Amino acid sequence: ILQVNHPSEPDEIPSAWLSWLGFWGTFTGWNRAGLALGCMVVNNAKNDDIPNLKARSCFTPMAWAYTKILRKCRTVEEGIGLLRTMTPLGPNNIMLADSTGNAVVVEWSTNRMQVRQIENGFLVATNGFRSREMFEEEDSCDRYENAATFLTDQHNDGIDGMAMRKALDLVNQGE
C-alpha cells in the first residue's frame, strides 16, 4: 500500500511511504524535501542490544521512528539527529539519502549507533551490522559481500536495469 501524508501541521513535510494492509508507518519512504529512507531488521546485534522489555519501558517502534523522520527531517544529518533522540525496539540498518547526494547507512540498536558512509561509490546494506562496534562475533554475510563485489566490479561499466537484476539475484535468499 502506498500511503501519502498531507500534513496539517505547518512544520511537517509531505511524505509518502510503502506499507501493507493493517499496518501504519513506514519501512521505506521519501518526502518532498528529497529525503529517502529504507530499513532492514538486523540479526547479528550484540546480546545487550536485544531489548529487555522488563528492564526498560520506553522503546520507539521503528515504523513510528521512520515515519517521524520523513515528516520532520530534510537532510541525512537531521535524520541521524532525530534517531539519536530515540531508543529503538530492535536493531536495524537504515539507509538515508537526501537531495544533496549525501547517503549513509545508520546501524541503530538499543545501546549503540554507528554511521557508515559510501564506500567505493556505493552504499550497501543487508540484514547484518558491518561496524565492529555493533556485533558480538564476526558474521560472514555472503549477501553483503556478493552485492558489494558486484557493484564495485560493475562501477566502470555503469549499472542499468539488467545489472541491478543480476545484483538482486546474487543476494537472493533462495525464496
PDB file of C-alpha atoms in Angstrom:
ATOM      1  CA  ILE A   1       0.000   0.000   0.000  1.00  0.00           C
ATOM      2  CA  LEU A   2       1.265   3.472  -0.827  1.00  0.00           C
ATOM      3  CA  GLN A   3       0.393   5.896   1.966  1.00  0.00           C
ATOM      4  CA  VAL A   4       0.615   9.623   1.301  1.00  0.00           C
ATOM      5  CA  ASN A   5       0.820  12.151   4.127  1.00  0.00           C
ATOM      6  CA  HIS A   6      -0.526  15.671   3.503  1.00  0.00           C
ATOM      7  CA  PRO A   7       0.248  17.202   6.909  1.00  0.00           C
ATOM      8  CA  SER A   8      -1.996  19.700   8.635  1.00  0.00           C
ATOM      9  CA  GLU A   9       0.862  20.848  10.888  1.00  0.00           C
ATOM     10  CA  PRO A  10       2.961  23.646   9.333  1.00  0.00           C
ATOM     11  CA  ASP A  11       6.284  22.129  10.496  1.00  0.00           C
ATOM     12  CA  GLU A  12       5.635  18.751   8.855  1.00  0.00           C
ATOM     13  CA  ILE A  13       6.857  17.763   5.394  1.00  0.00           C
ATOM     14  CA  PRO A  14       4.554  15.976   2.918  1.00  0.00           C
ATOM     15  CA  SER A  15       5.738  12.390   2.567  1.00  0.00           C
ATOM     16  CA  ALA A  16       4.857   9.008   1.133  1.00  0.00           C
ATOM     17  CA  TRP A  17       5.751   5.510   2.218  1.00  0.00           C
ATOM     18  CA  LEU A  18       5.134   1.899   1.382  1.00  0.00           C
ATOM     19  CA  SER A  19       3.272  -0.283   3.820  1.00  0.00           C
ATOM     20  CA  TRP A  20       0.860  -3.197   3.897  1.00  0.00           C
ATOM     21  CA  LEU A  21      -2.761  -3.732   4.839  1.00  0.00           C
ATOM     22  CA  GLY A  22      -3.397  -3.250   8.563  1.00  0.00           C
ATOM     23  CA  PHE A  23      -0.007  -1.634   9.226  1.00  0.00           C
ATOM     24  CA  TRP A  24       0.607   2.046   9.931  1.00  0.00           C
ATOM     25  CA  GLY A  25       4.013   3.552   9.404  1.00  0.00           C
ATOM     26  CA  THR A  26       6.949   3.085   7.107  1.00  0.00           C
ATOM     27  CA  PHE A  27       9.955   0.938   6.482  1.00  0.00           C
ATOM     28  CA  THR A  28      10.577   2.544   3.061  1.00  0.00           C
ATOM     29  CA  GLY A  29       9.619   6.075   2.071  1.00  0.00           C
ATOM     30  CA  TRP A  30      10.525   9.572   0.914  1.00  0.00           C
ATOM     31  CA  ASN A  31       9.446  13.167   1.476  1.00  0.00           C
ATOM     32  CA  ARG A  32       9.004  16.341  -0.554  1.00  0.00           C
ATOM     33  CA  ALA A  33      12.303  17.747   0.763  1.00  0.00           C
ATOM     34  CA  GLY A  34      14.152  14.926  -1.004  1.00  0.00           C
ATOM     35  CA  LEU A  35      14.932  12.690   1.978  1.00  0.00           C
ATOM     36  CA  ALA A  36      14.512   8.954   1.361  1.00  0.00           C
ATOM     37  CA  LEU A  37      14.890   6.015   3.713  1.00  0.00           C
ATOM     38  CA  GLY A  38      14.764   2.269   3.730  1.00  0.00           C
ATOM     39  CA  CYS A  39      15.427  -0.114   6.576  1.00  0.00           C
ATOM     40  CA  MET A  40      16.352  -3.711   7.239  1.00  0.00           C
ATOM     41  CA  VAL A  41      15.885  -5.573  10.517  1.00  0.00           C
ATOM     42  CA  VAL A  42      19.269  -6.841  11.749  1.00  0.00           C
ATOM     43  CA  ASN A  43      20.019 -10.321  13.032  1.00  0.00           C
ATOM     44  CA  ASN A  44      23.590 -10.032  14.367  1.00  0.00           C
ATOM     45  CA  ALA A  45      23.350  -7.363  17.093  1.00  0.00           C
ATOM     46  CA  LYS A  46      25.287  -7.632  20.354  1.00  0.00           C
ATOM     47  CA  ASN A  47      23.407  -9.545  23.053  1.00  0.00           C
ATOM     48  CA  ASP A  48      22.967  -6.444  25.202  1.00  0.00           C
ATOM     49  CA  ASP A  49      21.242  -4.743  22.251  1.00  0.00           C
ATOM     50  CA  ILE A  50      18.313  -7.154  22.310  1.00  0.00           C
ATOM     51  CA  PRO A  51      15.565  -5.134  24.018  1.00  0.00           C
ATOM     52  CA  ASN A  52      14.741  -6.149  27.586  1.00  0.00           C
ATOM     53  CA  LEU A  53      11.143  -5.053  27.879  1.00  0.00           C
ATOM     54  CA  LYS A  54      11.075  -5.682  31.639  1.00  0.00           C
ATOM     55  CA  ALA A  55      14.136  -3.510  32.318  1.00  0.00           C
ATOM     56  CA  ARG A  56      13.040  -0.549  30.236  1.00  0.00           C
ATOM     57  CA  SER A  57       9.589   0.733  29.464  1.00  0.00           C
ATOM     58  CA  CYS A  58      10.332   3.302  26.762  1.00  0.00           C
ATOM     59  CA  PHE A  59      11.236   1.983  23.323  1.00  0.00           C
ATOM     60  CA  THR A  60      10.399   3.552  19.981  1.00  0.00           C
ATOM     61  CA  PRO A  61       8.664   1.332  17.425  1.00  0.00           C
ATOM     62  CA  MET A  62      10.816   1.503  14.298  1.00  0.00           C
ATOM     63  CA  ALA A  63       7.968   2.244  11.865  1.00  0.00           C
ATOM     64  CA  TRP A  64       6.961   5.220  14.024  1.00  0.00           C
ATOM     65  CA  ALA A  65      10.557   6.497  14.129  1.00  0.00           C
ATOM     66  CA  TYR A  66      10.953   6.279  10.349  1.00  0.00           C
ATOM     67  CA  THR A  67       7.606   7.947   9.716  1.00  0.00           C
ATOM     68  CA  LYS A  68       8.626  10.774  12.066  1.00  0.00           C
ATOM     69  CA  ILE A  69      11.922  11.207  10.175  1.00  0.00           C
ATOM     70  CA  LEU A  70      10.043  11.625   6.899  1.00  0.00           C
ATOM     71  CA  ARG A  71       7.598  14.086   8.444  1.00  0.00           C
ATOM     72  CA  LYS A  72      10.226  16.221  10.231  1.00  0.00           C
ATOM     73  CA  CYS A  73      13.628  15.937   8.505  1.00  0.00           C
ATOM     74  CA  ARG A  74      15.037  17.401   5.290  1.00  0.00           C
ATOM     75  CA  THR A  75      18.586  16.024   5.370  1.00  0.00           C
ATOM     76  CA  VAL A  76      20.552  12.937   6.335  1.00  0.00           C
ATOM     77  CA  GLU A  77      22.080  14.869   9.260  1.00  0.00           C
ATOM     78  CA  GLU A  78      18.645  15.834  10.604  1.00  0.00           C
ATOM     79  CA  GLY A  79      17.502  12.205  10.306  1.00  0.00           C
ATOM     80  CA  ILE A  80      20.532  10.951  12.243  1.00  0.00           C
ATOM     81  CA  GLY A  81      19.959  13.640  14.878  1.00  0.00           C
ATOM     82  CA  LEU A  82      16.351  12.571  15.350  1.00  0.00           C
ATOM     83  CA  LEU A  83      17.333   8.886  15.604  1.00  0.00           C
ATOM     84  CA  ARG A  84      19.765   9.816  18.403  1.00  0.00           C
ATOM     85  CA  THR A  85      16.811  11.036  20.497  1.00  0.00           C
ATOM     86  CA  MET A  86      15.078   7.619  20.400  1.00  0.00           C
ATOM     87  CA  THR A  87      15.708   4.079  21.635  1.00  0.00           C
ATOM     88  CA  PRO A  88      14.667   1.501  19.044  1.00  0.00           C
ATOM     89  CA  LEU A  89      12.586  -1.543  19.854  1.00  0.00           C
ATOM     90  CA  GLY A  90      15.084  -3.656  17.922  1.00  0.00           C
ATOM     91  CA  PRO A  91      18.287  -3.459  15.860  1.00  0.00           C
ATOM     92  CA  ASN A  92      18.050  -2.045  12.323  1.00  0.00           C
ATOM     93  CA  ASN A  93      20.078  -0.801   9.402  1.00  0.00           C
ATOM     94  CA  ILE A  94      18.590   2.401   7.998  1.00  0.00           C
ATOM     95  CA  MET A  95      19.655   3.800   4.639  1.00  0.00           C
ATOM     96  CA  LEU A  96      19.177   7.550   4.448  1.00  0.00           C
ATOM     97  CA  ALA A  97      19.758   9.676   1.332  1.00  0.00           C
ATOM     98  CA  ASP A  98      18.937  13.319   0.667  1.00  0.00           C
ATOM     99  CA  SER A  99      18.697  15.696  -2.263  1.00  0.00           C
ATOM    100  CA  THR A 100      22.286  16.949  -1.778  1.00  0.00           C
ATOM    101  CA  GLY A 101      23.634  13.495  -2.661  1.00  0.00           C
ATOM    102  CA  ASN A 102      24.533  12.608   0.919  1.00  0.00           C
ATOM    103  CA  ALA A 103      23.777   8.971   1.763  1.00  0.00           C
ATOM    104  CA  VAL A 104      24.591   6.776   4.765  1.00  0.00           C
ATOM    105  CA  VAL A 105      23.681   3.545   6.483  1.00  0.00           C
ATOM    106  CA  VAL A 106      22.817   4.079  10.144  1.00  0.00           C
ATOM    107  CA  GLU A 107      23.421   0.937  12.192  1.00  0.00           C
ATOM    108  CA  TRP A 108      20.994   1.519  15.068  1.00  0.00           C
ATOM    109  CA  SER A 109      20.346  -0.617  18.134  1.00  0.00           C
ATOM    110  CA  THR A 110      19.176  -0.252  21.704  1.00  0.00           C
ATOM    111  CA  ASN A 111      22.569   0.799  23.082  1.00  0.00           C
ATOM    112  CA  ARG A 112      24.622   1.855  20.046  1.00  0.00           C
ATOM    113  CA  MET A 113      24.670   3.742  16.782  1.00  0.00           C
ATOM    114  CA  GLN A 114      27.258   3.793  14.014  1.00  0.00           C
ATOM    115  CA  VAL A 115      27.036   5.661  10.721  1.00  0.00           C
ATOM    116  CA  ARG A 116      28.598   4.130   7.613  1.00  0.00           C
ATOM    117  CA  GLN A 117      29.453   6.306   4.600  1.00  0.00           C
ATOM    118  CA  ILE A 118      29.526   5.414   0.919  1.00  0.00           C
ATOM    119  CA  GLU A 119      32.401   3.013   0.055  1.00  0.00           C
ATOM    120  CA  ASN A 120      33.772   2.559  -3.470  1.00  0.00           C
ATOM    121  CA  GLY A 121      30.963   4.694  -4.854  1.00  0.00           C
ATOM    122  CA  PHE A 122      28.144   2.602  -3.362  1.00  0.00           C
ATOM    123  CA  LEU A 123      26.165   2.170  -0.193  1.00  0.00           C
ATOM    124  CA  VAL A 124      25.392  -1.463   0.594  1.00  0.00           C
ATOM    125  CA  ALA A 125      23.359  -2.852   3.477  1.00  0.00           C
ATOM    126  CA  THR A 126      21.757  -6.188   4.323  1.00  0.00           C
ATOM    127  CA  ASN A 127      20.249  -7.633   7.494  1.00  0.00           C
ATOM    128  CA  GLY A 128      23.530  -7.545   9.399  1.00  0.00           C
ATOM    129  CA  PHE A 129      25.652  -4.879  11.037  1.00  0.00           C
ATOM    130  CA  ARG A 130      29.095  -4.253   9.473  1.00  0.00           C
ATOM    131  CA  SER A 131      30.664  -1.893  12.038  1.00  0.00           C
ATOM    132  CA  ARG A 132      32.756  -3.857  14.530  1.00  0.00           C
ATOM    133  CA  GLU A 133      31.297  -1.926  17.488  1.00  0.00           C
ATOM    134  CA  MET A 134      27.818  -3.216  16.647  1.00  0.00           C
ATOM    135  CA  PHE A 135      28.115  -7.021  16.711  1.00  0.00           C
ATOM    136  CA  GLU A 136      29.308  -9.740  19.114  1.00  0.00           C
ATOM    137  CA  GLU A 137      31.066 -12.047  16.645  1.00  0.00           C
ATOM    138  CA  GLU A 138      32.197 -11.713  13.059  1.00  0.00           C
ATOM    139  CA  ASP A 139      29.201 -12.747  10.982  1.00  0.00           C
ATOM    140  CA  SER A 140      30.115 -13.522   7.405  1.00  0.00           C
ATOM    141  CA  CYS A 141      27.376 -12.205   5.177  1.00  0.00           C
ATOM    142  CA  ASP A 142      27.596 -13.600   1.668  1.00  0.00           C
ATOM    143  CA  ARG A 143      24.742 -11.343   0.586  1.00  0.00           C
ATOM    144  CA  TYR A 144      26.655  -8.201   1.568  1.00  0.00           C
ATOM    145  CA  GLU A 145      29.936  -9.412   0.047  1.00  0.00           C
ATOM    146  CA  ASN A 146      28.211 -10.501  -3.195  1.00  0.00           C
ATOM    147  CA  ALA A 147      26.444  -7.162  -3.603  1.00  0.00           C
ATOM    148  CA  ALA A 148      29.490  -5.057  -2.730  1.00  0.00           C
ATOM    149  CA  THR A 149      31.779  -7.036  -5.067  1.00  0.00           C
ATOM    150  CA  PHE A 150      29.282  -6.942  -7.928  1.00  0.00           C
ATOM    151  CA  LEU A 151      28.656  -3.214  -7.608  1.00  0.00           C
ATOM    152  CA  THR A 152      32.382  -2.455  -7.390  1.00  0.00           C
ATOM    153  CA  ASP A 153      33.101  -4.615 -10.460  1.00  0.00           C
ATOM    154  CA  GLN A 154      30.231  -3.046 -12.445  1.00  0.00           C
ATOM    155  CA  HIS A 155      31.005   0.527 -11.404  1.00  0.00           C
ATOM    156  CA  ASN A 156      33.005   1.447 -14.522  1.00  0.00           C
ATOM    157  CA  ASP A 157      30.534  -0.235 -16.893  1.00  0.00           C
ATOM    158  CA  GLY A 158      27.520   1.560 -15.458  1.00  0.00           C
ATOM    159  CA  ILE A 159      24.568  -0.051 -13.779  1.00  0.00           C
ATOM    160  CA  ASP A 160      21.387  -0.461 -15.778  1.00  0.00           C
ATOM    161  CA  GLY A 161      18.217  -2.417 -15.095  1.00  0.00           C
ATOM    162  CA  MET A 162      19.743  -5.736 -16.144  1.00  0.00           C
ATOM    163  CA  ALA A 163      22.786  -5.175 -13.935  1.00  0.00           C
ATOM    164  CA  MET A 164      20.544  -4.409 -10.946  1.00  0.00           C
ATOM    165  CA  ARG A 165      18.528  -7.545 -11.676  1.00  0.00           C
ATOM    166  CA  LYS A 166      21.752  -9.567 -11.586  1.00  0.00           C
ATOM    167  CA  ALA A 167      22.816  -7.872  -8.335  1.00  0.00           C
ATOM    168  CA  LEU A 168      19.487  -8.695  -6.719  1.00  0.00           C
ATOM    169  CA  ASP A 169      19.759 -12.299  -7.914  1.00  0.00           C
ATOM    170  CA  LEU A 170      23.175 -12.560  -6.241  1.00  0.00           C
ATOM    171  CA  VAL A 171      21.676 -11.653  -2.864  1.00  0.00           C
ATOM    172  CA  ASN A 172      18.552 -13.785  -3.195  1.00  0.00           C
ATOM    173  CA  GLN A 173      17.935 -15.866  -0.086  1.00  0.00           C
ATOM    174  CA  GLY A 174      16.537 -18.782  -2.090  1.00  0.00           C
ATOM    175  CA  GLU A 175      12.887 -17.830  -1.882  1.00  0.00           C
TER     176      GLU A 175
END
